[in-house]
């Protein structure tokens, strides 16, 4: 499944520490002739990842104590860096680790190819575009406590 995917979304949590792991993963993907797009998110939800229909598989780069999402909720698989490395290198010895041990050349890694950047720009869905309906008049809300607002009969 990993070897069949061609475009990977790297789900990077907000800590700078993960940038070095991200660079190693990009190098591993580049070595295997795969494309990688970094996606910085605070929380992963099916709706957020659903916006990236061109991505074949997501790689979660975060704290090893972060629980992995249930893949049944997502449209595309979400895997760990370890699973990516095992899937591409086909060298699993039966053990599992939360460490990404890959030592790949991180020099001269392009962020993305021009061809793939153009493909994303031609997508029909480019995110939500709220239409402006003009200025709405502000209405006064309820006063009091939820048990009994001031304008309600007690």
Short mmCIF file of C-alpha atoms in Angstrom, two decimals:
data_model
loop_
_atom_site.label_atom_id
_atom_site.label_comp_id
_atom_site.label_asym_id
_atom_site.label_seq_id
_atom_site.Cartn_x
_atom_site.Cartn_y
_atom_site.Cartn_z
CA UNK A 1 0.00 0.00 0.00
CA UNK A 2 2.81 2.45 0.88
CA UNK A 3 4.73 1.66 -2.28
CA UNK A 4 1.65 2.25 -4.44
CA UNK A 5 1.12 5.79 -3.11
CA UNK A 6 2.84 8.58 -5.07
CA UNK A 7 1.86 11.74 -3.19
CA UNK A 8 2.27 11.98 0.59
CA UNK A 9 0.99 14.64 2.96
CA UNK A 10 3.30 15.17 5.92
CA UNK A 11 1.11 16.07 8.90
CA UNK A 12 3.53 18.10 11.01
CA UNK A 13 2.61 19.17 14.51
CA UNK A 14 3.69 22.65 15.54
CA UNK A 15 6.94 21.91 17.39
CA UNK A 16 10.20 22.92 15.61
CA UNK A 17 11.82 19.61 16.67
CA UNK A 18 9.76 17.82 14.06
CA UNK A 19 11.33 19.80 11.20
CA UNK A 20 14.45 17.56 11.26
CA UNK A 21 12.29 14.42 11.10
CA UNK A 22 10.27 16.02 8.31
CA UNK A 23 13.47 16.70 6.33
CA UNK A 24 14.55 13.04 6.70
CA UNK A 25 11.15 11.80 5.59
CA UNK A 26 11.22 14.11 2.55
CA UNK A 27 14.63 12.67 1.68
CA UNK A 28 13.33 9.11 2.03
CA UNK A 29 10.36 9.90 -0.21
CA UNK A 30 12.58 11.66 -2.75
CA UNK A 31 14.89 8.62 -2.82
CA UNK A 32 11.83 6.50 -3.67
CA UNK A 33 10.59 8.98 -6.32
CA UNK A 34 7.59 10.11 -4.25
CA UNK A 35 6.20 13.63 -3.74
CA UNK A 36 5.76 15.16 -0.28
CA UNK A 37 3.73 18.15 0.84
CA UNK A 38 4.09 19.48 4.39
CA UNK A 39 0.80 20.20 6.13
CA UNK A 40 0.95 21.97 9.50
CA UNK A 41 -2.03 21.14 11.73
CA UNK A 42 -2.86 21.45 15.39
CA UNK A 43 -5.54 18.76 15.38
CA UNK A 44 -6.24 16.13 12.76
CA UNK A 45 -9.86 15.67 11.71
CA UNK A 46 -11.44 13.83 8.77
CA UNK A 47 -12.85 17.13 7.44
CA UNK A 48 -9.46 18.86 7.43
CA UNK A 49 -7.72 15.98 5.67
CA UNK A 50 -10.65 15.61 3.29
CA UNK A 51 -9.60 18.91 1.69
CA UNK A 52 -6.49 17.22 0.28
CA UNK A 53 -8.04 14.88 -2.26
CA UNK A 54 -4.84 14.65 -4.33
CA UNK A 55 -2.86 13.16 -1.43
CA UNK A 56 -2.62 9.35 -1.50
CA UNK A 57 -1.43 8.84 2.08
CA UNK A 58 -0.63 10.95 5.16
CA UNK A 59 2.36 10.57 7.48
CA UNK A 60 1.80 11.78 11.06
CA UNK A 61 4.89 13.52 12.40
CA UNK A 62 4.42 14.28 16.06
CA UNK A 63 5.05 13.25 19.63
CA UNK A 64 5.29 9.46 20.03
CA UNK A 65 2.70 9.75 22.82
CA UNK A 66 0.13 11.27 20.46
CA UNK A 67 -2.54 8.64 19.85
CA UNK A 68 -2.83 7.52 16.26
CA UNK A 69 -6.17 8.33 14.66
CA UNK A 70 -8.58 5.57 13.72
CA UNK A 71 -8.03 5.16 9.96
CA UNK A 72 -11.65 4.08 9.48
CA UNK A 73 -12.68 7.73 10.03
CA UNK A 74 -10.44 9.09 7.26
CA UNK A 75 -10.70 8.98 3.48
CA UNK A 76 -6.97 8.24 3.12
CA UNK A 77 -4.63 6.25 5.41
CA UNK A 78 -2.63 8.00 8.15
CA UNK A 79 0.62 6.22 9.02
CA UNK A 80 3.67 6.80 11.24
CA UNK A 81 7.20 7.58 9.96
CA UNK A 82 8.25 4.10 11.09
CA UNK A 83 5.49 2.49 9.01
CA UNK A 84 6.51 4.63 6.04
CA UNK A 85 10.13 3.54 6.34
CA UNK A 86 9.21 -0.14 6.66
CA UNK A 87 6.76 0.12 3.75
CA UNK A 88 9.27 1.73 1.41
CA UNK A 89 12.41 -0.16 2.44
CA UNK A 90 10.70 -3.55 2.94
CA UNK A 91 13.07 -4.41 5.81
CA UNK A 92 10.91 -5.15 8.85
CA UNK A 93 12.39 -7.44 11.51
CA UNK A 94 9.14 -7.85 13.46
CA UNK A 95 9.85 -5.20 16.09
CA UNK A 96 8.09 -1.84 16.41
CA UNK A 97 9.56 1.51 17.30
CA UNK A 98 8.25 5.04 17.61
CA UNK A 99 11.65 6.36 16.54
CA UNK A 100 12.37 7.26 12.95
CA UNK A 101 15.89 5.90 12.49
CA UNK A 102 16.36 6.80 8.85
CA UNK A 103 19.62 8.51 7.96
CA UNK A 104 18.88 9.97 4.56
CA UNK A 105 20.58 12.77 2.64
CA UNK A 106 18.62 15.90 3.45
CA UNK A 107 20.60 18.19 1.14
CA UNK A 108 18.90 19.76 -1.88
CA UNK A 109 15.38 18.61 -1.15
CA UNK A 110 12.92 20.51 -3.32
CA UNK A 111 9.71 21.50 -1.57
CA UNK A 112 7.70 20.29 -4.54
CA UNK A 113 8.03 19.96 -8.27
CA UNK A 114 6.55 22.59 -10.55
CA UNK A 115 4.34 19.97 -12.15
CA UNK A 116 2.69 19.04 -8.85
CA UNK A 117 2.36 22.68 -7.79
CA UNK A 118 0.49 23.35 -11.02
CA UNK A 119 -1.73 20.31 -10.42
CA UNK A 120 -2.79 21.71 -7.03
CA UNK A 121 -3.49 25.13 -8.58
CA UNK A 122 -5.84 23.50 -11.17
CA UNK A 123 -7.96 21.75 -8.52
CA UNK A 124 -11.65 22.54 -8.69
CA UNK A 125 -11.98 22.83 -4.90
CA UNK A 126 -9.58 25.36 -3.40
CA UNK A 127 -11.08 25.66 0.07
CA UNK A 128 -14.04 27.44 1.49
CA UNK A 129 -14.86 30.87 0.06
CA UNK A 130 -17.44 32.55 2.25
CA UNK A 131 -19.66 34.94 0.36
CA UNK A 132 -20.09 38.38 1.87
CA UNK A 133 -23.73 39.11 2.62
CA UNK A 134 -23.20 42.66 3.80
CA UNK A 135 -23.27 43.99 7.31
CA UNK A 136 -25.83 42.45 9.62
CA UNK A 137 -27.47 44.37 12.42
CA UNK A 138 -26.31 43.36 15.86
CA UNK A 139 -29.04 41.89 18.04
CA UNK A 140 -28.99 41.94 21.80
CA UNK A 141 -28.77 38.46 23.32
CA UNK A 142 -30.34 36.93 26.40
CA UNK A 143 -29.55 38.28 29.89
CA UNK A 144 -29.38 36.33 33.11
CA UNK A 145 -28.59 32.72 33.86
CA UNK A 146 -29.61 29.82 31.65
CA UNK A 147 -32.07 28.56 34.23
CA UNK A 148 -34.24 31.65 33.79
CA UNK A 149 -33.39 34.55 31.47
CA UNK A 150 -34.66 38.02 32.38
CA UNK A 151 -37.19 38.17 29.53
CA UNK A 152 -38.73 34.75 30.34
CA UNK A 153 -41.61 34.13 32.72
CA UNK A 154 -40.37 32.43 35.88
#
